[in-house]
Every structure is written in C-alpha cells, then in structure tokens.
mmCIF file of C-alpha atoms and ligand atoms in Angstrom:
data_model
loop_
_atom_site.group_PDB
_atom_site.id
_atom_site.type_symbol
_atom_site.label_atom_id
_atom_site.label_comp_id
_atom_site.label_asym_id
_atom_site.label_seq_id
_atom_site.Cartn_x
_atom_site.Cartn_y
_atom_site.Cartn_z
ATOM 1 C CA MET G 40 0.000 0.000 0.000
ATOM 2 C CA LYS G 41 1.064 3.591 -0.517
ATOM 3 C CA VAL G 42 -0.050 5.727 2.409
ATOM 4 C CA LEU G 43 -0.223 9.503 2.688
ATOM 5 C CA ILE G 44 0.472 10.508 6.302
ATOM 6 C CA THR G 45 -0.502 14.044 7.262
ATOM 7 C CA GLY G 46 1.500 15.217 10.261
ATOM 8 C CA GLY G 47 4.084 12.568 9.380
ATOM 9 C CA ALA G 48 6.913 14.711 10.770
ATOM 10 C CA GLY G 49 5.342 14.636 14.253
ATOM 11 C CA TYR G 50 5.776 12.255 17.178
ATOM 12 C CA ILE G 51 3.057 9.777 16.246
ATOM 13 C CA GLY G 52 2.971 10.305 12.462
ATOM 14 C CA SER G 53 6.710 9.652 12.122
ATOM 15 C CA THR G 54 6.407 6.462 14.198
ATOM 16 C CA VAL G 55 3.450 5.332 12.081
ATOM 17 C CA ALA G 56 5.593 5.975 8.982
ATOM 18 C CA SER G 57 8.371 3.730 10.347
ATOM 19 C CA ALA G 58 5.890 0.974 11.234
ATOM 20 C CA CYS G 59 4.329 1.157 7.761
ATOM 21 C CA GLU G 60 7.729 0.893 6.092
ATOM 22 C CA ASP G 61 8.795 -1.978 8.350
ATOM 23 C CA ALA G 62 5.631 -3.789 7.199
ATOM 24 C CA GLY G 63 6.507 -3.233 3.536
ATOM 25 C CA HIS G 64 4.288 -0.238 2.756
ATOM 26 C CA GLU G 65 5.360 3.008 1.111
ATOM 27 C CA VAL G 66 4.726 6.355 2.753
ATOM 28 C CA VAL G 67 4.345 9.931 1.553
ATOM 29 C CA ILE G 68 4.519 12.696 4.164
ATOM 30 C CA LEU G 69 2.563 15.960 4.216
ATOM 31 C CA ASP G 70 3.539 18.322 7.031
ATOM 32 C CA ASP G 71 3.799 22.064 7.616
ATOM 33 C CA PHE G 72 6.536 21.605 10.263
ATOM 34 C CA SER G 73 4.613 23.713 12.771
ATOM 35 C CA THR G 74 5.692 21.187 15.410
ATOM 36 C CA GLY G 75 7.098 18.356 13.275
ATOM 37 C CA ARG G 76 10.795 17.851 12.582
ATOM 38 C CA ARG G 77 12.644 17.537 9.299
ATOM 39 C CA GLU G 78 15.091 15.141 10.973
ATOM 40 C CA PHE G 79 12.271 12.549 11.144
ATOM 41 C CA ILE G 80 11.644 12.505 7.381
ATOM 42 C CA GLY G 81 14.795 10.724 6.216
ATOM 43 C CA SER G 82 14.481 9.704 2.578
ATOM 44 C CA ARG G 83 10.664 9.612 2.599
ATOM 45 C CA ALA G 84 8.687 11.444 -0.088
ATOM 46 C CA LEU G 85 7.857 14.810 1.490
ATOM 47 C CA TYR G 86 5.372 17.549 0.660
ATOM 48 C CA GLU G 87 5.816 20.588 2.846
ATOM 49 C CA GLY G 88 2.639 22.572 3.324
ATOM 50 C CA ASP G 89 -0.789 22.830 4.816
ATOM 51 C CA ILE G 90 -3.467 20.132 4.829
ATOM 52 C CA ALA G 91 -5.912 22.792 3.581
ATOM 53 C CA ASP G 92 -3.841 23.534 0.472
ATOM 54 C CA GLY G 93 -6.042 21.870 -2.147
ATOM 55 C CA ALA G 94 -3.587 22.410 -4.999
ATOM 56 C CA LEU G 95 -0.895 20.634 -2.989
ATOM 57 C CA ILE G 96 -3.199 17.657 -2.331
ATOM 58 C CA ASP G 97 -4.010 17.530 -6.068
ATOM 59 C CA ARG G 98 -0.278 17.469 -6.810
ATOM 60 C CA ILE G 99 0.356 14.642 -4.338
ATOM 61 C CA PHE G 100 -2.400 12.537 -5.911
ATOM 62 C CA ALA G 101 -1.144 13.341 -9.410
ATOM 63 C CA GLU G 102 2.367 12.208 -8.465
ATOM 64 C CA HIS G 103 1.487 9.136 -6.368
ATOM 65 C CA HIS G 104 -1.072 6.387 -6.388
ATOM 66 C CA ILE G 105 -2.278 6.842 -2.798
ATOM 67 C CA ASP G 106 -4.206 3.861 -1.384
ATOM 68 C CA ALA G 107 -5.067 5.364 1.999
ATOM 69 C CA VAL G 108 -4.657 8.528 4.056
ATOM 70 C CA VAL G 109 -3.663 8.566 7.731
ATOM 71 C CA HIS G 110 -4.643 11.948 9.158
ATOM 72 C CA CYS G 111 -2.388 12.720 12.138
ATOM 73 C CA ALA G 112 -1.894 16.461 11.520
ATOM 74 C CA ALA G 113 -3.411 18.530 14.318
ATOM 75 C CA LYS G 114 -2.636 20.963 17.082
ATOM 76 C CA ILE G 115 -2.605 18.928 20.271
ATOM 77 C CA VAL G 116 -1.859 21.021 23.383
ATOM 78 C CA VAL G 117 -4.892 21.144 25.694
ATOM 79 C CA PRO G 118 -4.101 24.403 27.613
ATOM 80 C CA GLU G 119 -3.227 26.102 24.320
ATOM 81 C CA SER G 120 -6.629 25.035 22.975
ATOM 82 C CA VAL G 121 -8.298 26.726 25.965
ATOM 83 C CA ALA G 122 -6.389 29.940 25.222
ATOM 84 C CA ASP G 123 -6.941 29.769 21.453
ATOM 85 C CA PRO G 124 -10.095 27.745 20.730
ATOM 86 C CA LEU G 125 -10.665 29.356 17.342
ATOM 87 C CA GLY G 126 -7.136 28.540 16.211
ATOM 88 C CA TYR G 127 -7.776 24.920 17.236
ATOM 89 C CA TYR G 128 -11.189 24.680 15.559
ATOM 90 C CA ASP G 129 -9.687 26.244 12.435
ATOM 91 C CA ASN G 130 -6.656 23.949 12.209
ATOM 92 C CA ASN G 131 -8.175 20.699 13.442
ATOM 93 C CA VAL G 132 -11.757 20.954 12.187
ATOM 94 C CA GLY G 133 -11.990 23.570 9.418
ATOM 95 C CA LYS G 134 -8.811 22.465 7.657
ATOM 96 C CA THR G 135 -9.776 18.811 8.020
ATOM 97 C CA VAL G 136 -13.017 19.577 6.156
ATOM 98 C CA THR G 137 -11.006 21.222 3.373
ATOM 99 C CA LEU G 138 -8.624 18.250 3.330
ATOM 100 C CA LEU G 139 -11.576 15.864 3.038
ATOM 101 C CA GLN G 140 -12.981 17.864 0.113
ATOM 102 C CA SER G 141 -9.607 17.623 -1.636
ATOM 103 C CA LEU G 142 -9.434 13.877 -0.951
ATOM 104 C CA VAL G 143 -12.951 13.281 -2.280
ATOM 105 C CA ARG G 144 -12.056 15.277 -5.423
ATOM 106 C CA ASN G 145 -9.051 12.997 -5.879
ATOM 107 C CA GLY G 146 -11.048 9.812 -5.367
ATOM 108 C CA ASN G 147 -9.492 8.756 -2.051
ATOM 109 C CA GLN G 148 -11.386 5.787 -0.593
ATOM 110 C CA ARG G 149 -9.708 5.082 2.747
ATOM 111 C CA PHE G 150 -9.317 7.626 5.545
ATOM 112 C CA LEU G 151 -7.843 6.784 8.919
ATOM 113 C CA PHE G 152 -8.309 9.446 11.591
ATOM 114 C CA SER G 153 -6.177 10.078 14.716
ATOM 115 C CA SER G 154 -8.879 10.491 17.317
ATOM 116 C CA SER G 155 -8.505 10.557 21.056
ATOM 117 C CA ALA G 156 -9.861 8.815 24.145
ATOM 118 C CA SER G 157 -10.120 12.292 25.701
ATOM 119 C CA ILE G 158 -13.568 12.528 24.091
ATOM 120 C CA TYR G 159 -15.050 9.944 26.510
ATOM 121 C CA ALA G 160 -17.222 11.002 29.420
ATOM 122 C CA PRO G 161 -15.762 10.188 32.854
ATOM 123 C CA ASP G 162 -16.794 6.712 33.979
ATOM 124 C CA GLU G 163 -17.229 5.752 37.624
ATOM 125 C CA HIS G 164 -15.423 2.444 37.007
ATOM 126 C CA PHE G 165 -12.751 4.106 34.791
ATOM 127 C CA VAL G 166 -13.470 1.798 31.861
ATOM 128 C CA VAL G 167 -14.820 2.543 28.398
ATOM 129 C CA THR G 168 -15.685 0.766 25.180
ATOM 130 C CA GLU G 169 -16.326 2.331 21.769
ATOM 131 C CA ASP G 170 -20.000 2.625 22.766
ATOM 132 C CA SER G 171 -19.428 4.533 26.004
ATOM 133 C CA PRO G 172 -20.887 8.043 26.277
ATOM 134 C CA LEU G 173 -18.830 10.901 24.874
ATOM 135 C CA GLN G 174 -18.260 14.187 26.633
ATOM 136 C CA PRO G 175 -15.179 16.001 25.362
ATOM 137 C CA GLY G 176 -13.959 18.539 27.912
ATOM 138 C CA SER G 177 -11.358 20.818 26.354
ATOM 139 C CA PRO G 178 -11.576 22.648 23.030
ATOM 140 C CA TYR G 179 -8.843 20.249 21.830
ATOM 141 C CA ALA G 180 -10.970 17.184 22.683
ATOM 142 C CA LYS G 181 -13.977 18.880 21.106
ATOM 143 C CA THR G 182 -12.065 19.236 17.821
ATOM 144 C CA LYS G 183 -11.582 15.448 17.779
ATOM 145 C CA TYR G 184 -15.258 14.897 18.629
ATOM 146 C CA LEU G 185 -16.430 17.319 15.924
ATOM 147 C CA VAL G 186 -14.269 15.695 13.254
ATOM 148 C CA GLU G 187 -15.689 12.296 14.236
ATOM 149 C CA MET G 188 -19.223 13.704 13.860
ATOM 150 C CA ILE G 189 -18.333 15.087 10.424
ATOM 151 C CA LEU G 190 -16.676 11.834 9.346
ATOM 152 C CA GLN G 191 -19.818 9.843 10.161
ATOM 153 C CA ASP G 192 -21.655 11.726 7.416
ATOM 154 C CA VAL G 193 -18.980 11.489 4.740
ATOM 155 C CA PRO G 194 -19.160 7.821 3.608
ATOM 156 C CA ALA G 195 -22.827 7.829 2.553
ATOM 157 C CA ALA G 196 -22.315 10.867 0.363
ATOM 158 C CA THR G 197 -18.879 10.158 -1.102
ATOM 159 C CA GLY G 198 -17.939 6.498 -0.997
ATOM 160 C CA MET G 199 -14.953 7.278 1.239
ATOM 161 C CA ARG G 200 -14.678 4.828 4.127
ATOM 162 C CA VAL G 201 -13.371 5.887 7.513
ATOM 163 C CA LEU G 202 -11.695 4.358 10.557
ATOM 164 C CA SER G 203 -11.377 6.541 13.647
ATOM 165 C CA LEU G 204 -8.708 5.301 16.013
ATOM 166 C CA ARG G 205 -9.233 6.638 19.518
ATOM 167 C CA TYR G 206 -5.748 6.675 21.024
ATOM 168 C CA PHE G 207 -5.424 6.339 24.785
ATOM 169 C CA ASN G 208 -2.164 7.688 26.309
ATOM 170 C CA PRO G 209 0.769 7.177 23.944
ATOM 171 C CA ILE G 210 4.185 7.128 25.619
ATOM 172 C CA GLY G 211 7.649 5.844 24.731
ATOM 173 C CA THR G 212 9.476 5.872 21.451
ATOM 174 C CA ASP G 213 10.127 3.772 18.380
ATOM 175 C CA PRO G 214 12.388 1.077 19.925
ATOM 176 C CA LYS G 215 14.821 1.625 17.008
ATOM 177 C CA LEU G 216 14.962 5.339 17.950
ATOM 178 C CA ARG G 217 14.356 6.579 14.394
ATOM 179 C CA SER G 218 12.148 9.359 15.794
ATOM 180 C CA GLY G 219 10.478 10.194 19.089
ATOM 181 C CA GLN G 220 8.862 12.884 21.183
ATOM 182 C CA GLN G 221 10.247 16.081 19.676
ATOM 183 C CA LEU G 222 8.733 18.593 22.076
ATOM 184 C CA GLU G 223 11.213 19.779 24.656
ATOM 185 C CA LYS G 224 8.598 20.117 27.375
ATOM 186 C CA PRO G 225 5.548 17.953 26.724
ATOM 187 C CA THR G 226 3.076 18.061 29.605
ATOM 188 C CA HIS G 227 2.112 14.412 29.989
ATOM 189 C CA VAL G 228 3.061 12.480 33.082
ATOM 190 C CA LEU G 229 6.006 10.493 31.654
ATOM 191 C CA ALA G 230 7.573 13.725 30.374
ATOM 192 C CA LYS G 231 7.238 15.177 33.885
ATOM 193 C CA LEU G 232 8.917 12.066 35.317
ATOM 194 C CA LEU G 233 11.776 12.343 32.816
ATOM 195 C CA GLU G 234 12.205 16.027 33.607
ATOM 196 C CA ALA G 235 12.267 15.442 37.380
ATOM 197 C CA TRP G 236 14.758 12.588 36.955
ATOM 198 C CA GLN G 237 17.090 14.492 34.620
ATOM 199 C CA ASN G 238 17.113 17.663 36.721
ATOM 200 C CA HIS G 239 17.139 15.905 40.125
ATOM 201 C CA GLU G 240 13.851 17.604 40.952
ATOM 202 C CA THR G 241 10.808 16.419 42.836
ATOM 203 C CA PHE G 242 8.058 14.748 40.826
ATOM 204 C CA THR G 243 4.580 15.931 41.768
ATOM 205 C CA VAL G 244 1.662 13.527 41.549
ATOM 206 C CA THR G 245 -1.105 15.960 40.679
ATOM 207 C CA GLY G 246 -4.304 14.635 42.215
ATOM 208 C CA VAL G 247 -4.247 11.949 44.932
ATOM 209 C CA ASP G 248 -7.892 11.965 45.997
ATOM 210 C CA TRP G 249 -9.436 10.318 42.966
ATOM 211 C CA PRO G 250 -11.548 7.236 43.750
ATOM 212 C CA THR G 251 -8.923 4.964 42.135
ATOM 213 C CA ARG G 252 -7.080 2.111 43.894
ATOM 214 C CA ASP G 253 -4.310 4.414 45.140
ATOM 215 C CA GLY G 254 -5.935 7.846 44.762
ATOM 216 C CA SER G 255 -3.816 8.965 41.795
ATOM 217 C CA GLY G 256 -5.148 9.324 38.253
ATOM 218 C CA ILE G 257 -5.464 6.208 36.114
ATOM 219 C CA ARG G 258 -4.444 6.029 32.458
ATOM 220 C CA ASP G 259 -4.157 3.501 29.665
ATOM 221 C CA PHE G 260 -0.530 4.093 28.703
ATOM 222 C CA ILE G 261 0.110 2.652 25.274
ATOM 223 C CA HIS G 262 3.589 2.253 23.838
ATOM 224 C CA VAL G 263 3.761 4.453 20.739
ATOM 225 C CA TRP G 264 5.191 1.540 18.776
ATOM 226 C CA ASP G 265 2.117 -0.569 19.560
ATOM 227 C CA LEU G 266 -0.003 2.422 18.547
ATOM 228 C CA ALA G 267 1.907 2.700 15.268
ATOM 229 C CA ARG G 268 1.433 -1.042 14.645
ATOM 230 C CA ALA G 269 -2.295 -0.550 15.190
ATOM 231 C CA HIS G 270 -2.300 1.778 12.169
ATOM 232 C CA VAL G 271 -0.615 -0.882 10.050
ATOM 233 C CA ALA G 272 -3.217 -3.433 11.188
ATOM 234 C CA ALA G 273 -6.023 -0.950 10.473
ATOM 235 C CA LEU G 274 -4.670 -0.257 6.975
ATOM 236 C CA GLU G 275 -4.214 -3.939 6.208
ATOM 237 C CA HIS G 276 -7.743 -4.810 7.454
ATOM 238 C CA PHE G 277 -9.376 -1.626 6.219
ATOM 239 C CA ASP G 278 -11.698 -3.197 3.686
ATOM 240 C CA GLU G 279 -12.970 -6.010 5.960
ATOM 241 C CA ALA G 280 -13.333 -3.576 8.864
ATOM 242 C CA THR G 281 -15.553 -1.259 6.834
ATOM 243 C CA ALA G 282 -17.453 -3.950 4.904
ATOM 244 C CA ASP G 283 -20.625 -3.720 7.025
ATOM 245 C CA ASN G 284 -20.345 -0.137 8.125
ATOM 246 C CA PRO G 285 -18.201 2.397 6.239
ATOM 247 C CA TYR G 286 -17.526 4.372 9.436
ATOM 248 C CA GLN G 287 -15.896 2.467 12.279
ATOM 249 C CA VAL G 288 -14.368 3.484 15.601
ATOM 250 C CA PHE G 289 -11.636 1.568 17.429
ATOM 251 C CA ASN G 290 -10.211 2.084 20.893
ATOM 252 C CA ILE G 291 -6.439 1.780 20.737
ATOM 253 C CA GLY G 292 -5.227 1.107 24.260
ATOM 254 C CA THR G 293 -3.674 -1.728 26.243
ATOM 255 C CA GLY G 294 -6.752 -2.599 28.283
ATOM 256 C CA ASN G 295 -4.682 -2.086 31.439
ATOM 257 C CA GLY G 296 -5.279 0.800 33.776
ATOM 258 C CA VAL G 297 -2.016 2.033 35.313
ATOM 259 C CA THR G 298 -2.062 4.737 37.972
ATOM 260 C CA VAL G 299 0.306 7.681 38.045
ATOM 261 C CA LYS G 300 1.874 6.333 41.256
ATOM 262 C CA GLU G 301 2.387 2.946 39.585
ATOM 263 C CA LEU G 302 4.019 4.588 36.584
ATOM 264 C CA ALA G 303 6.352 6.497 38.925
ATOM 265 C CA ALA G 304 7.271 3.173 40.579
ATOM 266 C CA SER G 305 8.006 1.616 37.153
ATOM 267 C CA PHE G 306 10.127 4.633 36.334
ATOM 268 C CA GLU G 307 12.204 4.194 39.518
ATOM 269 C CA GLU G 308 12.693 0.529 38.710
ATOM 270 C CA ILE G 309 13.860 1.156 35.143
ATOM 271 C CA SER G 310 16.014 4.205 35.867
ATOM 272 C CA GLY G 311 17.494 2.559 38.951
ATOM 273 C CA ASP G 312 17.317 5.875 40.775
ATOM 274 C CA PRO G 313 15.037 6.695 43.682
ATOM 275 C CA LEU G 314 12.641 9.457 42.755
ATOM 276 C CA LYS G 315 11.667 12.326 45.040
ATOM 277 C CA VAL G 316 7.866 12.366 44.948
ATOM 278 C CA GLN G 317 5.395 14.842 46.408
ATOM 279 C CA PHE G 318 1.629 15.008 46.224
ATOM 280 C CA GLY G 319 -0.343 17.980 44.971
ATOM 281 C CA PRO G 320 -3.853 18.971 43.915
ATOM 282 C CA PRO G 321 -5.129 18.107 40.434
ATOM 283 C CA ARG G 322 -4.389 20.616 37.674
ATOM 284 C CA PRO G 323 -7.353 22.483 36.189
ATOM 285 C CA GLY G 324 -9.164 20.220 33.760
ATOM 286 C CA ASP G 325 -7.561 17.016 35.110
ATOM 287 C CA VAL G 326 -9.746 13.915 35.198
ATOM 288 C CA ALA G 327 -9.477 10.629 37.085
ATOM 289 C CA GLY G 328 -8.967 8.915 33.715
ATOM 290 C CA VAL G 329 -10.220 5.884 31.830
ATOM 291 C CA TYR G 330 -8.864 2.765 30.177
ATOM 292 C CA THR G 331 -10.361 0.601 27.463
ATOM 293 C CA VAL G 332 -11.970 -2.771 28.082
ATOM 294 C CA SER G 333 -12.833 -3.242 24.432
ATOM 295 C CA THR G 334 -11.500 -6.134 22.373
ATOM 296 C CA LYS G 335 -12.839 -4.744 19.081
ATOM 297 C CA ALA G 336 -9.392 -3.873 17.692
ATOM 298 C CA ARG G 337 -8.189 -7.396 18.501
ATOM 299 C CA ASP G 338 -11.280 -9.071 17.049
ATOM 300 C CA VAL G 339 -11.564 -7.001 13.853
ATOM 301 C CA LEU G 340 -8.032 -5.755 13.156
ATOM 302 C CA GLY G 341 -6.107 -8.640 14.699
ATOM 303 C CA TRP G 342 -4.128 -6.145 16.762
ATOM 304 C CA LYS G 343 -3.341 -5.968 20.429
ATOM 305 C CA ALA G 344 -0.767 -4.128 22.487
ATOM 306 C CA GLU G 345 2.335 -6.197 23.140
ATOM 307 C CA LEU G 346 4.602 -3.822 25.022
ATOM 308 C CA THR G 347 4.204 -2.748 28.639
ATOM 309 C CA GLU G 348 4.403 0.690 30.195
ATOM 310 C CA THR G 349 7.737 -0.384 31.661
ATOM 311 C CA GLU G 350 9.104 -0.940 28.151
ATOM 312 C CA ALA G 351 7.747 2.453 27.137
ATOM 313 C CA VAL G 352 9.596 4.048 30.048
ATOM 314 C CA ARG G 353 12.785 2.233 29.028
ATOM 315 C CA ASP G 354 12.498 3.456 25.431
ATOM 316 C CA ALA G 355 11.630 7.001 26.496
ATOM 317 C CA ILE G 356 14.813 7.099 28.613
ATOM 318 C CA ALA G 357 16.848 5.693 25.698
ATOM 319 C CA TRP G 358 15.433 8.421 23.434
ATOM 320 C CA LEU G 359 16.881 11.298 25.510
ATOM 321 C CA PRO G 360 20.535 11.062 24.355
ATOM 322 C CA LYS G 361 19.384 10.187 20.819
ATOM 323 C CA ARG G 362 17.149 13.263 20.758
ATOM 324 C CA LYS G 363 20.086 15.420 21.829
ATOM 325 C CA GLU G 364 22.187 13.988 19.023
ATOM 326 C CA MET G 365 19.398 14.324 16.449
ATOM 327 C CA LEU G 366 17.644 17.542 17.480
ATOM 328 C CA GLY G 367 20.261 19.269 19.622
ATOM 329 C CA TYR G 368 18.297 19.335 22.903
HETATM 330 N N1 NAD U 668 0.213 12.619 21.593
HETATM 331 C C1 NAD U 668 -0.890 12.202 22.220
HETATM 332 O O1 NAD U 668 -0.898 11.998 23.425
HETATM 333 C C2 NAD U 668 -2.165 11.967 21.416
HETATM 334 C C3 NAD U 668 -3.252 11.329 22.033
HETATM 335 C C4 NAD U 668 -4.417 11.118 21.287
HETATM 336 C C5 NAD U 668 -4.489 11.546 19.973
HETATM 337 N N2 NAD U 668 -3.418 12.181 19.410
HETATM 338 C C6 NAD U 668 -3.530 12.647 18.028
HETATM 339 O O2 NAD U 668 -2.451 12.127 17.276
HETATM 340 C C7 NAD U 668 -2.088 13.028 16.239
HETATM 341 C C8 NAD U 668 -0.594 13.264 16.238
HETATM 342 O O3 NAD U 668 -0.209 13.795 17.501
HETATM 343 P P1 NAD U 668 1.327 13.974 17.904
HETATM 344 O O4 NAD U 668 1.443 13.709 19.348
HETATM 345 O O5 NAD U 668 2.194 13.235 16.957
HETATM 346 O O6 NAD U 668 1.510 15.548 17.688
HETATM 347 P P2 NAD U 668 2.675 16.325 16.906
HETATM 348 O O7 NAD U 668 2.495 17.770 17.218
HETATM 349 O O8 NAD U 668 3.995 15.703 17.192
HETATM 350 O O9 NAD U 668 2.316 16.041 15.395
HETATM 351 C C9 NAD U 668 1.372 16.780 14.666
HETATM 352 C C10 NAD U 668 1.988 17.029 13.296
HETATM 353 O O10 NAD U 668 1.050 17.709 12.460
HETATM 354 C C11 NAD U 668 1.682 18.788 11.766
HETATM 355 N N3 NAD U 668 0.609 19.759 11.471
HETATM 356 C C12 NAD U 668 -0.211 20.388 12.359
HETATM 357 N N4 NAD U 668 -1.102 21.167 11.694
HETATM 358 C C13 NAD U 668 -0.845 21.008 10.353
HETATM 359 C C14 NAD U 668 -1.436 21.532 9.182
HETATM 360 N N5 NAD U 668 -2.462 22.408 9.225
HETATM 361 N N6 NAD U 668 -0.931 21.143 7.987
HETATM 362 C C15 NAD U 668 0.109 20.274 7.902
HETATM 363 N N7 NAD U 668 0.702 19.747 8.990
HETATM 364 C C16 NAD U 668 0.229 20.107 10.220
HETATM 365 C C17 NAD U 668 2.763 19.263 12.755
HETATM 366 O O11 NAD U 668 3.825 19.964 12.144
HETATM 367 C C18 NAD U 668 3.229 17.933 13.353
HETATM 368 O O12 NAD U 668 4.260 17.352 12.576
HETATM 369 C C19 NAD U 668 -2.922 14.295 16.466
HETATM 370 O O13 NAD U 668 -4.026 14.289 15.591
HETATM 371 C C20 NAD U 668 -3.380 14.154 17.900
HETATM 372 O O14 NAD U 668 -4.608 14.817 18.128
HETATM 373 C C21 NAD U 668 -2.260 12.395 20.082
#
C-alpha cells in the first residue's frame, strides 16, 4: 500500500511511517513543520505545506497512487486550545473539512483518523468501550469529537470509508529510535517524570484523591510503537473492517489501567534511581482517567498491544541522548 500521512513529521505520524515501512508499505509525508521535525523525514517522499492547500493535495495525488490517508496532523496542546479555541477549531476541524474535500475530489477511498480517548465522558469504574458516552472537555478534545461527527456523514455521500482510532495515552518511542517525542517540554506524566529525573527535581503527583485504587489518576498508557502497529493493522484490514459499516471506531489502548503512582514506581525501577515524589492537587481540567476494556481492535483488526508501560519508560529514557544527538536538545 502507498499511504499519505498528514502530520508525518510529528511524534506519532513519524512512528506510524516507520511501522508502515517496516511492514513493507510506502509512505508519503505531508507536514507544515509547525511542530514536526525535518530530521524525522529521512528519505521519505515529502510535501511541505498545509493540509488545507487543495492544490498541494491535487499534486500529491497526481504524483502518487495513494491507497489510503492517515490523518495525524493537528494541534494537540490542551491548555493552548483553551487559550486559542478558534485557532484549534480552524486547524483541526476547518482544515480537516477542506482536506476531506480535496481527498474526495481525488477519489481517495480510505481515511484513517487520529482520534482521542479524551472525548469519553468520565466513567465511575474508569473503563470505556467504543460505545461509552462521549463528553469532550477541552476545546482540543472537542475538535476530535467534531471531526468524528463530520466523518460519520462522509461515507454515505462520497464512498470514502473511515476508521477513527481513539488513542489512549501514547508514551515511549520507536524502539529503534528513528524518531520520538520532539517537544522539549511535553506536559504528559512520563515527560514530567523524565524532567524530574534528569534535573534531580521532585516529581509531583497531581491529584491523589481520585476514587482509584491508590488515589492517583489512572491512564491507559500505550507504547507508541504498539499504537503505530495498530495503524498498520487498520490499513491492512481496512476493507474487511468497513465492509458492514463504512464508518468504524476503534479504541487503541492496552486494556490495562495504570495509575500515576504505579508509573512512577516503574520509572524508579527502570532508571534505577530513587525518585523524590510529592503530592499535589489536580491541575485544572484534570480527570481521574479511563482505560479501554474493548476487544474490538483485537477481534476485527487482529491487533493488540504487546509492550508494557515499563518498556515504554525504558524506550523514552533511551530516546533522551538520541534526541540530543538528532535535534540538539
Ligand atoms: N500525543 C498524544 O498523546 C495523542 C493522544 C491522542 C491523539 N493524538 C492525536 O495524534 C495526532 C498526532 O499527535 P502527535 O502527538 O504526533 O503531535 P505532533 O504535534 O507531534 O504532530 C502533529 C503534526 O502535524 C503537523 N501539522 C499540524 N497542523 C498542520 C497543518 N495544518 N498542515 C500540515 N501539517 C500540520 C505538525 O507539524 C506535526 O508534525 C494528532 O491528531 C493528535 O490529536 C495524540
């Protein structure tokens, strides 16, 4: 298959590109480098520009026989989306609509969307399936929800078929270290652990009064390599997966809830260094968290997570010196 990956210079898109190539598929990257990195492109076919540039999409389709599109390009920082909701709705929703129009014009039949588990409503047992109620909190999560709503209407009118992959909490790095988390200060919990460890600072568990088994938030941490492999499985099973219904949603998580305190313990074990830990209140907008109990991705796509959060921690630590060498920080 030849796959166009929007946002293919970013953390997840670049890892998906590596997984596709490892599985024998060809990739073409479209990225505006707003947060993506040129160092992650290597010798891949690259189109630099905006997903809403229709002429550029026409050129890509004229120059390549594209079998499927993986749409990773988006702005993804939750607090930034609160400060600039219109910028987020414009980039993530408005430009996705324009992209879809360009893809329909060019006859694209398969569209795979990077959605997010942050659109689920809180659940008192912390578990969700694809059918659980949705209640996106932040403007960022709402952009993912809105695009899903739009995508539901597209197949009947256009013949394009759609898979929405709802990612849980991606962490870690391509085990071969070809690319990784490029942001210097991402805000997720593993990044905070890495920062505390590197700078000999205290790690703060934000929120210890949630009704979870140890009071800290619970997440479904998925190794980014497993997540990338899920895209390969989705592409390879696309036609069967959409045979009965041309719009399908899949939860992409491990099925294991891991608390923030448990992740900190795994981190200590892997790093071999004791960690200074303190407890603090939840940050604005924080939630207790959810994990998936769905087996739909396994049953339909033949995919399941194989790597643990401990392996993700190991690979994230291994990425730090490689990132310095590759990106200079
Ligand atoms: N990282 C997570 O925790 C997470 C969780 C759930 C879902 N997702 C989704 O996964 C996708 C990828 O996230 P990521 O973590 O790799 O983020 P990222 O910022 O590393 O990658 C996004 C990429 O999209 C590009 N981009 C953004 N707007 C563009 C535009 N208008 N035109 C062309 N390129 C554009 C950026 O330059 C970047 O390379 C996003 O859609 C995100 O919503 C991420």
